[in-house]
């Protein structure tokens, strides 16, 4: 695996590979890699001729400084995992490579999706995500961008960014990879004790409960019972919402429309999110 730390060098290298006809798959990450990331690397490897991964813990997407400071960093282990999984190129930039002095932040017109759910609890988060992803995509001019469904709202925001900024990359969203107890794989799980990881299986149980029991009509009671499954395990709920595929909450389901349940919880100060398509 070739490791690049400078934007100019990786950009030139990728351009030369594209000119010689290779297709580029890109998996952006903030490191602390797990099987979810590796499944994206493997998906890219089976479709593209070159697979690039980036590791950059992006400060502009953290609204909470403590969350940023505590974000797990496991670079050596990440490099080992990427090499074992046959990743071709790793981009490991410094802050100044991504945000040089002359960098001017812009405001993305993302519409309502920016301020709902994650956006409501983490103001400015999706502007920061768009900022870094646009920069990364301008450096790594990929053919296909691979993201995980666990961050569904982020996926939809990045889809919008690609349209807004006329970026030519195709977006592929891959299924959430889970632990045995159903807990969605996340870098933040590394901050949980084993006991907390066990308890966190209740998040998946709550989503599954909704999937198994949903009926046309009002959804309040169903959400109430699902929320209890989480909170009775000492997990704090931020939101648990049933929405359409544009992530607009619905109170009454017609039994036909495609819907999804999304949740965010905190366990001992660690924020976890998950979602499940219901039909
Ligand atoms: O999902 C993540 O890890 C990050 O939000 C991303 C897409 C790498 C941007 O920093």
XYZ file of N, CA and C and ligand atoms in Angstrom:
847
model
N 0.862 -1.202 0.000
C 0.000 0.000 0.000
C 0.894 1.247 0.000
N 0.544 2.204 -0.855
C 1.313 3.455 -0.869
C 0.610 4.450 0.058
N 1.399 5.092 0.906
C 0.810 6.092 1.814
C 1.236 7.488 1.356
N 0.247 8.346 1.144
C 0.524 9.738 0.778
C 0.089 10.634 1.921
N 0.922 11.655 2.196
C 0.525 12.624 3.224
C 0.224 13.976 2.595
N 0.688 14.166 1.356
C 0.487 15.475 0.718
C -0.557 15.394 -0.380
N -1.467 16.355 -0.343
C -2.592 16.385 -1.284
C -2.102 16.433 -2.742
N -1.098 17.282 -2.979
C -0.617 17.478 -4.361
C -0.099 16.142 -4.924
N 0.656 15.419 -4.092
C 1.268 14.170 -4.572
C 0.226 13.099 -4.874
N -0.745 12.935 -3.991
C -1.749 11.884 -4.243
C -2.618 12.287 -5.433
N -2.914 13.570 -5.548
C -3.747 14.040 -6.665
C -3.061 13.715 -7.995
N -1.776 14.052 -8.082
C -1.046 13.803 -9.340
C -0.960 12.311 -9.641
N -0.726 11.524 -8.592
C -0.609 10.070 -8.774
C -1.925 9.500 -9.311
N -3.031 9.935 -8.692
C -4.339 9.402 -9.112
C -4.679 9.862 -10.531
N -4.364 11.118 -10.836
C -4.627 11.594 -12.205
C -3.880 10.729 -13.214
N -2.613 10.402 -12.903
C -1.827 9.615 -13.870
C -2.433 8.212 -14.027
N -2.943 7.654 -12.946
C -3.556 6.316 -13.017
C -4.853 6.372 -13.813
N -5.609 7.457 -13.632
C -6.865 7.587 -14.378
C -6.582 7.735 -15.871
N -5.522 8.509 -16.166
C -5.166 8.697 -17.590
C -4.779 7.381 -18.238
N -4.222 6.455 -17.410
C -3.877 5.166 -18.023
C -5.059 4.186 -17.966
N -6.247 4.697 -17.670
C -7.472 3.902 -17.820
C -7.949 3.190 -16.566
N -7.292 3.419 -15.409
C -7.733 2.724 -14.194
C -8.941 3.448 -13.558
N -9.807 2.659 -12.929
C -10.954 3.273 -12.228
C -10.630 3.331 -10.738
N -11.097 4.409 -10.103
C -10.702 4.661 -8.717
C -11.917 4.566 -7.793
N -11.794 3.712 -6.760
C -12.819 3.638 -5.712
C -12.260 4.301 -4.466
N -13.119 5.046 -3.755
C -12.632 5.825 -2.618
C -13.491 5.577 -1.372
N -12.815 5.269 -0.264
C -13.497 5.071 1.029
C -12.948 6.118 2.010
N -13.699 7.215 2.233
C -13.218 8.213 3.207
C -13.537 7.746 4.624
N -12.606 7.909 5.554
C -12.858 7.494 6.942
C -12.206 8.478 7.914
N -12.559 8.304 9.188
C -11.853 9.049 10.228
C -11.000 8.074 11.049
N -10.716 6.927 10.458
C -9.840 5.961 11.127
C -10.561 5.138 12.174
N -9.759 4.514 13.087
C -10.294 3.543 14.056
C -11.131 2.531 13.274
N -10.493 1.944 12.283
C -11.212 1.122 11.302
C -11.785 -0.149 11.914
N -12.924 -0.557 11.375
C -13.593 -1.789 11.818
C -14.109 -2.503 10.575
N -14.844 -3.616 10.825
C -15.275 -4.448 9.697
C -16.205 -3.710 8.732
N -16.902 -2.688 9.238
C -17.773 -1.893 8.354
C -16.923 -1.196 7.297
N -15.839 -0.527 7.737
C -14.946 0.143 6.778
C -14.343 -0.882 5.815
N -13.932 -2.036 6.409
C -13.220 -3.021 5.577
C -14.162 -3.624 4.532
N -15.457 -3.694 4.864
C -16.396 -4.208 3.859
C -16.497 -3.210 2.695
N -16.345 -1.918 2.988
C -16.372 -0.915 1.906
C -15.108 -1.039 1.048
N -13.976 -1.260 1.727
C -12.710 -1.444 0.995
C -12.867 -2.661 0.061
N -13.441 -3.730 0.600
C -13.566 -4.951 -0.212
C -14.554 -4.770 -1.356
N -15.604 -4.014 -1.102
C -16.574 -3.732 -2.174
C -15.866 -2.965 -3.297
N -15.097 -1.959 -2.905
C -14.377 -1.174 -3.915
C -13.380 -2.057 -4.662
N -12.676 -2.901 -3.914
C -11.663 -3.746 -4.553
C -12.278 -4.676 -5.604
N -13.522 -5.128 -5.357
C -14.084 -6.054 -6.339
C -14.684 -5.302 -7.536
N -14.806 -3.969 -7.445
C -15.406 -3.235 -8.573
C -14.421 -2.314 -9.292
N -13.427 -1.826 -8.576
C -12.528 -0.811 -9.157
C -11.122 -1.386 -9.305
N -10.324 -0.705 -10.140
C -8.965 -1.205 -10.294
C -8.019 -0.668 -9.221
N -8.344 0.487 -8.655
C -7.514 1.015 -7.563
C -8.427 1.467 -6.423
N -8.066 1.092 -5.199
C -8.876 1.488 -4.044
C -8.079 2.412 -3.139
N -8.692 3.562 -2.861
C -8.049 4.565 -2.019
C -8.864 4.714 -0.740
N -8.162 4.778 0.390
C -8.827 5.059 1.665
C -8.204 6.342 2.218
N -9.004 7.176 2.883
C -8.395 8.328 3.571
C -8.708 8.214 5.053
N -7.764 8.669 5.866
C -7.997 8.747 7.309
C -7.725 10.189 7.719
N -8.772 10.868 8.171
C -8.617 12.252 8.631
C -9.745 12.543 9.611
N -9.387 12.795 10.862
C -10.419 13.126 11.851
C -10.710 14.618 11.671
N -11.844 14.867 11.049
C -12.164 16.214 10.571
C -12.754 17.096 11.676
N -11.983 18.078 12.175
C -12.490 18.871 13.312
C -13.739 19.676 12.972
N -13.900 20.058 11.697
C -15.034 20.967 11.387
C -16.394 20.265 11.483
N -16.412 18.943 11.591
C -17.721 18.279 11.705
C -18.087 17.917 13.143
N -17.214 18.305 14.095
C -17.514 18.024 15.504
C -18.076 19.293 16.140
N -19.311 19.229 16.605
C -19.858 20.397 17.298
C -19.463 20.357 18.777
N -19.001 19.176 19.221
C -18.665 19.005 20.629
C -17.155 18.735 20.756
N -16.385 19.711 21.307
C -14.926 19.577 21.370
C -14.471 18.309 22.093
N -15.243 17.895 23.127
C -14.852 16.701 23.880
C -14.961 15.455 23.001
N -16.011 15.417 22.173
C -16.218 14.291 21.264
C -15.026 14.203 20.290
N -14.561 15.368 19.838
C -13.405 15.411 18.930
C -12.142 14.900 19.638
N -11.925 15.420 20.860
C -10.710 15.020 21.595
C -10.698 13.522 21.892
N -11.896 12.980 22.138
C -11.942 11.570 22.546
C -12.102 10.622 21.367
N -12.139 11.165 20.146
C -12.351 10.278 18.999
C -11.186 9.282 18.927
N -11.480 7.975 18.836
C -10.376 6.991 18.904
C -9.413 7.111 17.723
N -8.123 7.024 18.024
C -7.097 7.084 16.960
C -6.228 5.841 17.083
N -6.190 5.042 16.002
C -5.466 3.762 16.041
C -4.704 3.576 14.714
N -3.929 4.589 14.347
C -3.344 4.635 13.008
C -2.548 3.373 12.632
N -1.702 2.903 13.570
C -0.856 1.747 13.199
C -1.693 0.519 12.886
N -2.699 0.301 13.727
C -3.598 -0.838 13.516
C -4.399 -0.632 12.212
N -4.788 0.607 11.949
C -5.538 0.904 10.709
C -4.702 0.542 9.482
N -3.430 0.931 9.517
C -2.552 0.658 8.368
C -2.425 -0.858 8.177
N -2.282 -1.561 9.285
C -2.162 -3.026 9.220
C -3.427 -3.627 8.585
N -4.591 -3.158 9.030
C -5.853 -3.709 8.508
C -6.021 -3.386 7.018
N -5.637 -2.170 6.643
C -5.780 -1.787 5.233
C -4.862 -2.642 4.366
N -3.645 -2.857 4.851
C -2.702 -3.688 4.082
C -3.223 -5.111 3.964
N -3.724 -5.645 5.088
C -4.253 -7.019 5.077
C -5.418 -7.169 4.112
N -6.170 -6.080 3.934
C -7.358 -6.145 3.083
C -7.083 -5.665 1.656
N -5.822 -5.453 1.346
C -5.438 -5.156 -0.037
C -5.786 -3.759 -0.516
N -5.903 -2.801 0.407
C -6.132 -1.417 -0.026
C -4.871 -0.943 -0.772
N -5.057 -0.218 -1.884
C -3.893 0.169 -2.695
C -3.219 1.439 -2.199
N -4.048 2.414 -1.775
C -3.485 3.729 -1.444
C -4.159 4.261 -0.186
N -3.348 4.829 0.700
C -3.910 5.501 1.885
C -3.519 6.972 1.841
N -4.507 7.833 2.037
C -4.246 9.272 2.151
C -4.359 9.630 3.625
N -3.268 10.147 4.176
C -3.182 10.415 5.616
C -2.742 11.873 5.806
N -3.637 12.805 5.524
C -3.195 14.206 5.509
C -3.146 14.841 6.893
N -2.393 15.928 7.000
C -2.407 16.760 8.210
C -3.564 17.754 8.061
N -3.829 18.478 9.128
C -4.880 19.506 9.087
C -4.592 20.525 7.982
N -3.318 20.965 7.895
C -2.966 22.023 6.930
C -3.086 21.558 5.484
N -2.971 20.254 5.233
C -3.143 19.743 3.864
C -4.601 19.874 3.428
N -5.506 19.685 4.374
C -6.944 19.735 4.047
C -7.451 21.173 4.100
N -7.029 21.897 5.134
C -7.494 23.283 5.283
C -6.294 24.230 5.249
N -5.767 24.521 4.065
C -4.618 25.438 3.991
C -5.040 26.861 4.395
N -4.052 27.742 4.643
C -4.336 29.106 5.121
C -5.358 29.834 4.284
N -5.261 29.644 2.956
C -6.134 30.417 2.052
C -7.538 29.802 1.926
N -7.792 28.724 2.699
C -9.080 28.033 2.585
C -10.238 28.929 3.047
N -11.268 29.002 2.215
C -12.451 29.793 2.585
C -13.646 28.866 2.725
N -14.234 28.827 3.932
C -15.386 27.937 4.146
C -16.571 28.488 3.370
N -17.341 27.571 2.744
C -18.559 28.065 2.108
C -19.766 27.470 2.804
N -20.934 28.005 2.454
C -22.152 27.485 3.071
C -22.915 26.672 2.032
N -23.207 25.436 2.365
C -23.921 24.560 1.426
C -25.423 24.669 1.678
N -26.174 24.816 0.601
C -27.643 24.894 0.713
C -28.203 23.478 0.708
N -28.308 22.894 1.883
C -28.683 21.472 1.938
C -30.173 21.252 2.183
N -30.870 22.318 2.520
C -32.311 22.199 2.775
C -32.593 21.606 4.146
N -33.859 21.152 4.293
C -34.355 20.707 5.616
C -33.561 19.563 6.212
N -33.029 18.701 5.372
C -32.334 17.501 5.865
C -31.121 17.875 6.741
N -30.608 19.097 6.525
C -29.419 19.498 7.292
C -29.721 19.677 8.785
N -30.939 20.113 9.090
C -31.217 20.468 10.485
C -32.135 19.477 11.200
N -32.473 18.354 10.531
C -33.304 17.369 11.227
C -32.406 16.307 11.868
N -32.953 15.508 12.766
C -32.288 14.345 13.372
C -30.864 14.678 13.827
N -29.831 14.111 13.189
C -28.450 14.402 13.609
C -28.167 15.895 13.564
N -28.691 16.539 12.543
C -28.450 17.977 12.350
C -29.038 18.806 13.483
N -30.173 18.349 14.048
C -30.813 19.100 15.137
C -29.953 19.014 16.396
N -29.347 17.849 16.620
C -28.554 17.660 17.842
C -27.109 18.112 17.669
N -26.668 18.188 16.420
C -25.260 18.533 16.177
C -25.185 19.677 15.163
N -25.548 20.902 15.609
C -25.587 22.021 14.661
C -24.241 22.196 13.951
N -24.296 22.397 12.658
C -23.079 22.636 11.875
C -22.388 21.359 11.424
N -22.814 20.220 11.967
C -22.136 18.948 11.670
C -22.086 18.669 10.166
N -23.232 18.795 9.503
C -23.250 18.401 8.084
C -22.546 19.427 7.185
N -22.470 20.697 7.620
C -21.667 21.662 6.850
C -20.208 21.215 6.876
N -19.754 20.771 8.071
C -18.369 20.293 8.220
C -18.113 19.045 7.402
N -19.107 18.145 7.365
C -18.957 16.920 6.566
C -18.831 17.296 5.085
N -19.716 18.198 4.627
C -19.679 18.586 3.205
C -18.347 19.242 2.861
N -17.896 20.101 3.777
C -16.635 20.810 3.556
C -15.504 19.818 3.296
N -15.350 18.852 4.219
C -14.214 17.930 4.099
C -14.412 16.970 2.923
N -15.640 16.540 2.689
C -15.844 15.569 1.608
C -15.612 16.251 0.250
N -16.041 17.512 0.115
C -15.778 18.195 -1.160
C -14.270 18.340 -1.390
N -13.545 18.687 -0.333
C -12.087 18.830 -0.454
C -11.457 17.473 -0.805
N -11.862 16.434 -0.076
C -11.281 15.100 -0.340
C -11.560 14.658 -1.774
N -12.797 14.939 -2.251
C -13.137 14.497 -3.609
C -12.411 15.332 -4.673
N -12.031 16.558 -4.313
C -11.270 17.340 -5.290
C -9.823 16.836 -5.345
N -9.345 16.268 -4.256
C -7.977 15.726 -4.235
C -7.981 14.322 -4.851
N -8.939 13.514 -4.380
C -9.035 12.122 -4.858
C -10.212 12.068 -5.821
N -9.904 12.309 -7.072
C -10.951 12.430 -8.090
C -11.404 11.009 -8.447
N -12.274 10.441 -7.586
C -12.606 9.018 -7.750
C -13.763 8.820 -8.725
N -13.898 7.598 -9.191
C -15.064 7.253 -10.011
C -16.224 6.873 -9.106
N -15.907 6.164 -8.009
C -16.972 5.698 -7.112
C -16.594 5.996 -5.668
N -17.585 6.510 -4.939
C -17.395 6.832 -3.524
C -18.205 5.820 -2.720
N -17.586 5.170 -1.743
C -18.251 4.126 -0.956
C -18.538 4.623 0.459
N -19.822 4.555 0.855
C -20.214 4.973 2.208
C -21.101 3.896 2.830
N -21.191 3.903 4.155
C -21.994 2.888 4.855
C -23.367 3.422 5.255
N -24.362 2.561 5.169
C -25.746 2.961 5.482
C -25.959 3.339 6.943
N -25.043 2.934 7.823
C -25.216 3.302 9.233
C -25.378 4.822 9.369
N -24.628 5.557 8.522
C -24.732 7.020 8.541
C -25.673 7.458 7.418
N -26.926 7.003 7.489
C -27.848 7.230 6.378
C -28.037 8.714 6.055
N -28.189 9.534 7.103
C -28.414 10.959 6.851
C -27.179 11.573 6.172
N -26.005 11.154 6.617
C -24.765 11.621 5.985
C -24.732 11.201 4.510
N -25.156 9.962 4.229
C -25.165 9.480 2.838
C -26.049 10.372 1.974
N -27.240 10.726 2.499
C -28.168 11.546 1.706
C -27.626 12.966 1.528
N -26.958 13.455 2.574
C -26.350 14.796 2.503
C -25.236 14.790 1.447
N -24.425 13.734 1.435
C -23.308 13.693 0.480
C -23.850 13.505 -0.955
N -24.960 12.765 -1.062
C -25.606 12.630 -2.378
C -26.000 14.025 -2.889
N -26.557 14.823 -1.968
C -26.969 16.179 -2.319
C -25.753 17.037 -2.686
N -24.675 16.901 -1.904
C -23.439 17.646 -2.173
C -22.929 17.347 -3.593
N -22.982 16.059 -3.953
C -22.490 15.638 -5.268
C -23.315 16.306 -6.377
N -24.646 16.393 -6.145
C -25.506 17.064 -7.145
C -25.213 18.564 -7.164
N -25.177 19.175 -5.956
C -24.992 20.634 -5.854
C -23.697 21.090 -6.504
N -22.637 20.332 -6.264
C -21.310 20.760 -6.713
C -20.912 20.088 -8.025
N -21.877 19.374 -8.632
C -21.605 18.747 -9.929
C -20.371 17.858 -9.932
N -20.256 17.062 -8.892
C -19.092 16.176 -8.755
C -19.407 14.906 -9.533
N -18.444 14.361 -10.280
C -18.827 13.260 -11.172
C -18.821 11.884 -10.502
N -18.427 11.785 -9.215
C -18.341 10.470 -8.560
C -19.719 9.821 -8.396
N -19.741 8.490 -8.592
C -20.974 7.720 -8.340
C -20.948 7.303 -6.867
N -22.101 7.419 -6.197
C -22.157 7.063 -4.774
C -22.726 5.657 -4.600
N -21.995 4.809 -3.863
C -22.496 3.463 -3.535
C -22.665 3.392 -2.014
N -23.888 3.048 -1.577
C -24.165 2.953 -0.130
C -24.268 1.473 0.236
N -23.457 1.041 1.193
C -23.431 -0.385 1.541
C -24.097 -0.649 2.877
N -24.611 -1.864 3.011
C -25.356 -2.233 4.220
C -24.499 -2.084 5.489
N -25.189 -1.864 6.584
C -24.527 -1.740 7.890
C -23.988 -3.098 8.336
N -22.765 -3.106 8.795
C -22.187 -4.356 9.322
C -22.361 -4.317 10.845
N -22.805 -5.474 11.407
C -23.177 -5.499 12.823
C -22.354 -6.507 13.619
N -22.249 -6.237 14.917
C -21.679 -7.217 15.849
C -22.690 -8.340 16.012
N -22.279 -9.414 16.695
C -23.192 -10.549 16.884
C -24.495 -10.156 17.563
N -24.442 -9.203 18.502
C -25.672 -8.801 19.213
C -26.453 -7.728 18.435
N -26.040 -7.449 17.202
C -26.787 -6.502 16.369
C -26.248 -5.082 16.414
N -25.363 -4.787 17.375
C -24.815 -3.424 17.474
C -24.105 -3.048 16.167
N -24.504 -1.918 15.591
C -23.886 -1.474 14.333
C -22.414 -1.154 14.586
N -21.550 -1.623 13.696
C -20.114 -1.344 13.888
C -19.873 0.149 13.740
N -19.076 0.685 14.625
C -18.774 2.117 14.621
C -17.441 2.312 15.322
N -16.691 3.302 14.875
C -15.412 3.587 15.537
C -15.657 3.949 16.994
N -16.795 4.590 17.255
C -17.102 5.014 18.631
C -17.329 3.840 19.571
N -17.636 2.641 19.026
C -17.824 1.472 19.909
C -16.553 1.193 20.706
N -15.407 1.629 20.163
C -14.134 1.393 20.851
C -14.087 2.133 22.183
N -14.969 3.125 22.355
C -14.994 3.875 23.622
C -15.911 3.228 24.657
N -16.589 2.122 24.267
C -17.508 1.457 25.202
C -16.799 0.308 25.904
N -17.182 0.066 27.168
C -16.682 -1.130 27.850
C -17.410 -2.336 27.253
N -16.926 -3.543 27.577
C -17.582 -4.752 27.053
C -19.026 -4.829 27.513
N -19.226 -4.431 28.787
C -20.583 -4.434 29.366
C -21.486 -3.467 28.581
N -20.952 -2.295 28.276
C -21.743 -1.297 27.531
C -22.027 -1.782 26.107
N -21.043 -2.462 25.509
C -21.264 -2.982 24.144
C -22.394 -4.007 24.152
N -22.441 -4.805 25.224
C -23.508 -5.813 25.353
C -24.863 -5.121 25.445
N -24.928 -4.127 26.348
C -26.177 -3.384 26.542
C -26.628 -2.721 25.241
N -25.641 -2.256 24.459
C -25.960 -1.491 23.247
C -26.665 -2.340 22.194
N -26.673 -3.665 22.392
C -27.449 -4.537 21.504
C -28.931 -4.160 21.530
N -29.353 -3.472 22.596
C -30.765 -3.061 22.722
C -31.167 -2.075 21.619
N -30.187 -1.374 21.049
C -30.521 -0.413 19.972
C -31.070 -1.194 18.778
N -30.372 -2.262 18.436
C -30.802 -3.101 17.303
C -32.138 -3.773 17.619
N -32.288 -4.223 18.879
C -33.563 -4.854 19.265
C -34.718 -3.879 19.097
N -34.482 -2.613 19.428
C -35.550 -1.610 19.319
C -35.927 -1.393 17.843
N -34.903 -1.327 16.988
C -35.189 -1.124 15.558
C -35.931 -2.335 14.996
N -35.476 -3.516 15.396
C -36.111 -4.755 14.947
C -37.544 -4.863 15.442
N -37.751 -4.428 16.689
C -39.107 -4.457 17.272
C -40.048 -3.644 16.382
N -39.556 -2.492 15.949
C -40.395 -1.641 15.086
C -40.649 -2.354 13.758
N -39.606 -2.936 13.193
C -39.760 -3.620 11.898
C -40.787 -4.766 11.994
N -40.728 -5.505 13.096
C -41.625 -6.670 13.261
C -43.065 -6.249 13.550
N -43.238 -5.093 14.202
C -44.573 -4.761 14.716
C -45.267 -3.613 14.005
N -44.633 -3.022 13.023
C -45.241 -1.845 12.390
C -46.523 -2.208 11.634
N -47.530 -1.356 11.821
C -48.835 -1.530 11.162
C -49.226 -0.174 10.602
N -50.045 -0.157 9.568
C -50.550 1.139 9.095
C -51.294 1.853 10.230
N -51.200 3.163 10.261
C -51.879 3.953 11.311
C -50.879 4.782 12.091
N -51.267 5.184 13.314
C -50.369 6.061 14.087
C -49.191 5.251 14.658
N -48.071 5.936 14.799
C -46.831 5.217 15.132
C -46.335 5.514 16.551
N -47.050 6.393 17.264
C -46.556 6.862 18.575
C -46.338 5.722 19.576
N -47.325 4.805 19.658
C -47.226 3.744 20.657
C -46.037 2.820 20.356
N -45.898 2.525 19.072
C -44.790 1.658 18.632
C -43.437 2.288 19.001
N -43.328 3.593 18.754
C -42.065 4.294 19.063
C -41.832 4.314 20.579
N -42.939 4.461 21.331
C -42.845 4.483 22.794
C -42.270 3.153 23.315
N -42.813 2.028 22.803
C -42.333 0.712 23.264
C -40.880 0.483 22.846
N -40.561 0.870 21.635
C -39.183 0.685 21.153
C -38.216 1.518 21.995
N -38.618 2.730 22.322
C -37.762 3.613 23.134
C -37.519 2.980 24.505
N -38.581 2.366 25.069
C -38.429 1.705 26.370
C -37.385 0.599 26.334
N -37.352 -0.141 25.221
C -36.370 -1.236 25.110
C -34.948 -0.694 25.276
N -34.762 0.529 24.807
C -33.433 1.154 24.880
C -33.193 1.739 26.276
N -34.156 2.522 26.747
C -33.917 3.264 27.996
C -33.882 2.337 29.216
N -34.617 1.202 29.151
C -34.594 0.314 30.326
C -33.223 -0.355 30.491
N -32.366 -0.206 29.473
C -30.996 -0.708 29.577
C -30.018 0.383 29.999
N -30.575 1.508 30.471
C -29.714 2.604 30.933
C -29.102 3.391 29.779
N -29.712 3.258 28.593
C -29.209 3.994 27.426
C -30.087 5.234 27.255
N -29.443 6.383 27.012
C -30.205 7.623 26.891
C -30.603 7.837 25.438
N -31.892 8.089 25.206
C -32.332 8.300 23.817
C -32.193 9.771 23.453
N -31.645 10.054 22.280
C -31.710 11.418 21.770
C -32.947 11.520 20.869
N -33.005 10.704 19.812
C -34.231 10.642 19.007
C -34.447 9.220 18.533
N -35.696 8.901 18.260
C -36.051 7.658 17.579
C -37.223 8.068 16.693
N -36.991 8.128 15.399
C -37.981 8.681 14.476
C -38.242 7.711 13.337
N -39.504 7.651 12.917
C -39.827 6.908 11.699
C -40.075 7.963 10.625
N -39.395 7.815 9.504
C -39.452 8.857 8.470
C -39.640 8.215 7.092
N -39.923 9.073 6.098
C -39.887 8.573 4.720
C -38.421 8.544 4.262
N -38.197 8.174 3.018
C -36.795 8.006 2.597
C -36.069 9.340 2.378
N -36.832 10.474 2.492
C -36.160 11.788 2.494
C -35.893 12.229 3.929
N -36.136 11.328 4.868
C -35.945 11.555 6.312
C -36.892 12.600 6.892
N -38.065 12.753 6.268
C -39.122 13.598 6.849
C -39.956 12.698 7.773
N -40.074 13.064 9.079
C -40.816 12.218 10.020
C -42.277 12.044 9.600
N -42.799 10.827 9.821
C -44.231 10.609 9.569
C -44.886 10.130 10.867
N -46.106 10.602 11.105
C -46.837 10.223 12.337
C -47.779 9.061 12.049
N -48.270 9.019 10.817
C -49.263 8.042 10.395
C -48.751 7.342 9.163
N -48.703 6.020 9.197
C -48.167 5.305 8.023
C -49.324 4.740 7.206
N -49.240 4.912 5.881
C -50.322 4.423 5.007
C -50.152 2.942 4.652
N -49.094 2.316 5.149
C -48.882 0.892 4.861
C -48.207 0.663 3.523
N -47.955 1.727 2.773
C -47.397 1.568 1.414
C -46.039 2.268 1.278
N -46.011 3.530 1.721
C -44.790 4.330 1.540
C -43.564 3.638 2.124
N -42.419 3.800 1.459
C -41.148 3.272 1.970
C -40.749 4.099 3.194
N -40.418 3.430 4.275
C -40.076 4.158 5.504
C -38.829 3.568 6.171
N -38.283 4.364 7.071
C -37.052 3.965 7.765
C -37.140 4.453 9.208
N -36.556 3.702 10.126
C -36.471 4.183 11.505
C -35.010 4.565 11.762
N -34.833 5.734 12.377
C -33.473 6.208 12.694
C -33.418 6.556 14.169
N -32.288 6.247 14.780
C -32.156 6.584 16.196
C -30.745 7.072 16.523
N -30.672 7.891 17.576
C -29.377 8.294 18.148
C -29.514 8.153 19.655
N -28.525 7.564 20.279
C -28.550 7.374 21.730
C -27.178 7.734 22.305
N -27.129 7.855 23.616
C -25.819 8.026 24.275
C -25.685 6.971 25.361
N -24.501 6.359 25.383
C -24.179 5.429 26.463
C -22.942 5.977 27.143
N -23.106 6.368 28.391
C -21.979 6.906 29.147
C -21.216 7.973 28.347
N -21.965 8.885 27.735
C -21.357 9.996 26.995
C -20.934 9.668 25.573
N -21.100 8.404 25.151
C -20.690 8.033 23.780
C -21.942 8.016 22.903
N -21.910 8.816 21.833
C -23.080 8.932 20.958
C -23.038 7.846 19.882
N -24.150 7.117 19.753
C -24.238 6.056 18.737
C -25.470 6.292 17.881
N -25.364 6.004 16.590
C -26.545 6.123 15.725
C -26.761 4.805 14.995
N -28.009 4.610 14.552
C -28.328 3.408 13.778
C -29.629 3.665 13.026
N -29.929 2.837 12.068
C -31.193 2.967 11.330
C -31.525 1.636 10.685
N -32.783 1.500 10.269
C -33.220 0.281 9.587
C -34.329 0.640 8.613
N -34.192 0.188 7.373
C -35.274 0.375 6.391
C -36.371 -0.603 6.790
N -37.621 -0.153 6.831
C -38.665 -0.985 7.444
C -39.481 -1.820 6.458
N -39.481 -1.460 5.188
C -40.309 -2.224 4.247
C -39.687 -2.220 2.861
O -18.261 8.979 8.149
C -17.138 9.458 8.399
O -16.224 8.786 8.853
C -16.894 10.935 8.141
O -18.032 11.690 8.399
C -16.345 11.237 6.727
C -17.333 10.868 5.644
C -15.039 10.477 6.526
C -16.051 12.727 6.606
O -15.144 13.159 7.582
